[in-house]
Phi, psi and omega in degrees: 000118174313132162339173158221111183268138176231144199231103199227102145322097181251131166263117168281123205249088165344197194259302199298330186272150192280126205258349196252206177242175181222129173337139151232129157336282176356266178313345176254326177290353183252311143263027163289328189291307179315304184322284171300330177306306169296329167296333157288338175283331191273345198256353197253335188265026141263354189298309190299264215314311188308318188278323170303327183282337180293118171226115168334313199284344189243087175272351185267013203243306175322281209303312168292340193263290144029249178353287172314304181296310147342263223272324173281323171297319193297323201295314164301326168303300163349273189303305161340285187295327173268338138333285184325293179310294178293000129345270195295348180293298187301286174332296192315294186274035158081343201251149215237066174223085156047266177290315190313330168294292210297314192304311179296315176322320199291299196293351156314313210270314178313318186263356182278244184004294191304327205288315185271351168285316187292310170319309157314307154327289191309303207285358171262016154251340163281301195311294189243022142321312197259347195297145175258145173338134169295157184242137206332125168136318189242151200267182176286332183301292164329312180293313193274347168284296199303331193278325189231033155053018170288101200289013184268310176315307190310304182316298200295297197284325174307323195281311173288336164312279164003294190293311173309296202282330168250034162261137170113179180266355192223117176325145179228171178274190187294129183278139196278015170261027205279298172311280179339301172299313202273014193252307169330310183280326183309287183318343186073030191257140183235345168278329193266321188303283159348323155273334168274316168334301204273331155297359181278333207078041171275156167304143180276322187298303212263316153345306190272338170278323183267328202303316175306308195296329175286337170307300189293334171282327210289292174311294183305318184284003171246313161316313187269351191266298192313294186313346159288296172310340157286292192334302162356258156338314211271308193286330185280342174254008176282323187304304191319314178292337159326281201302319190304295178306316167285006150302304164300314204256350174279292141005289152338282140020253181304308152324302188311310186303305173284342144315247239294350173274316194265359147316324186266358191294321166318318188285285181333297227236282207301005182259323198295166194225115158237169192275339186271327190243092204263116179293145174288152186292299193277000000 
């Protein structure tokens, strides 16, 4: 029976030397690019759909589905593109370890996150860098009825305007106690409306005929401030979950992808045949 030679290889691992595999930059910044690209390719064909799918004649049936569709698209583009992007991460950097895919993948997702917050940031400090001044005239009361269309505030502020403005022997533009009366009746002081009135110069007499009925618009336009103010509220914390849930779950994402990419790295490079670098069969 012939011998059997055995070749038995001991590597001596230093204090110093690295026992993991090591990040490449490179390669997670190359698939951040991949990320975003498929994710703008997915965001401009939900736009074509969200508009191709719009129909004028229903808009309040549009608008809520809009919405819905919107925030699943969002959830899905996300996770899609950073899948993807952590792929091509694990491809990129060559190696056929797993965690080490996974690990790129996670960093794919960090800089894709850090990347849309400094973006977001920037782009909410240039909107109110450039908003433009309120103009010479209108009061914060006046501004905040317009903003959130509540017409019992709008009614209420026309009425105490009204009121100012034909005290006196000569029309004036708006007083600057205007604000001031309409934040009092908001408030329910009917003694300081009453007391800013009559310093404006209103008639007491004419006071005293309007101040209940400016009381009752005053009560509805505090009614609509609240409902607005839920309304707000309801939709800003449907956005937050949103954003959370296409966080996690693009996260997800992005692990999977890059486990499953570097699982596959043999299939890129180590399978390929080229004529100048011919791989051994075995």
């Amino acid at each position: 029976m012939a011998p059997i030679n055995e070749r038995i290889e001991t590597v001596a691992v230093g204090p110093g030397a690295a026992t993991h595999s090591r990040i490449s930059w490179g390669a997670i910044f190359a698939g951040w690019l991949v990320a975003t690209a498929v994710a703008g390719l997915l965001y401009l064909a939900g736009l074509a759909l969200g508009f191709a799918a719009f129909d004028p004649n229903a808009t309040t049936g549009a608008i809520k589905g809009i919405g819905v569709g919107t925030a699943i698209w969002l959830i899905a583009t996300w996770a899609a593109g950073l899948f993807v992007g952590g792929m091509f991460a694990s491809w990129f950097d060559g190696k056929s370890d797993q965690t080490a895919g996974a690990i790129h993948g996670v960093a794919v997702w960090g800089l894709s996150v850090t990347g849309a917050a400094v973006w977001m940031t920037l782009g909410m400090g240039q909107a109110l860098h450039h908003r433009d001044p309120a103009p010479q005239g209108d009061h914060p009361a006046m501004s905040v009825g317009a903003a959130t269309q509540n017409d019992a505030l709008l009614v209420l502020q026309a009425n105490v305007h009204q009121m100012t403005r034909n005290a006196g022997n000569e029309p004036r533009a708006v007083s600057s106690n205007d604000d001031a009366v309409v934040g009092s009746l908001l408030a329910d002081r009917m003694d300081t409306a009453r007391a800013l009135l009559m310093a404006d110069g209103v008639a007491t007499a004419e006071i005293d005929q309007v101040l209940p009925r400016l009381r009752t618009e005053a009560i509805a336009a505090n009614a609509q401030l609240k409902s607005d103010a839920d309304r707000a509220a309801h939709y800003t914390s449907i956005a937050l979950w949103v954003a959370f849930l296409s966080g996690l779950l693009a996260l997800v994402g992005a692990a999977a992808g890059g486990w499953l990419g570097s699982g596959n790295v043999h299939r890129v490079y180590h399978l390929r045949r080229y004529a100048d670098r011919p791989y051994p069969d075995a």
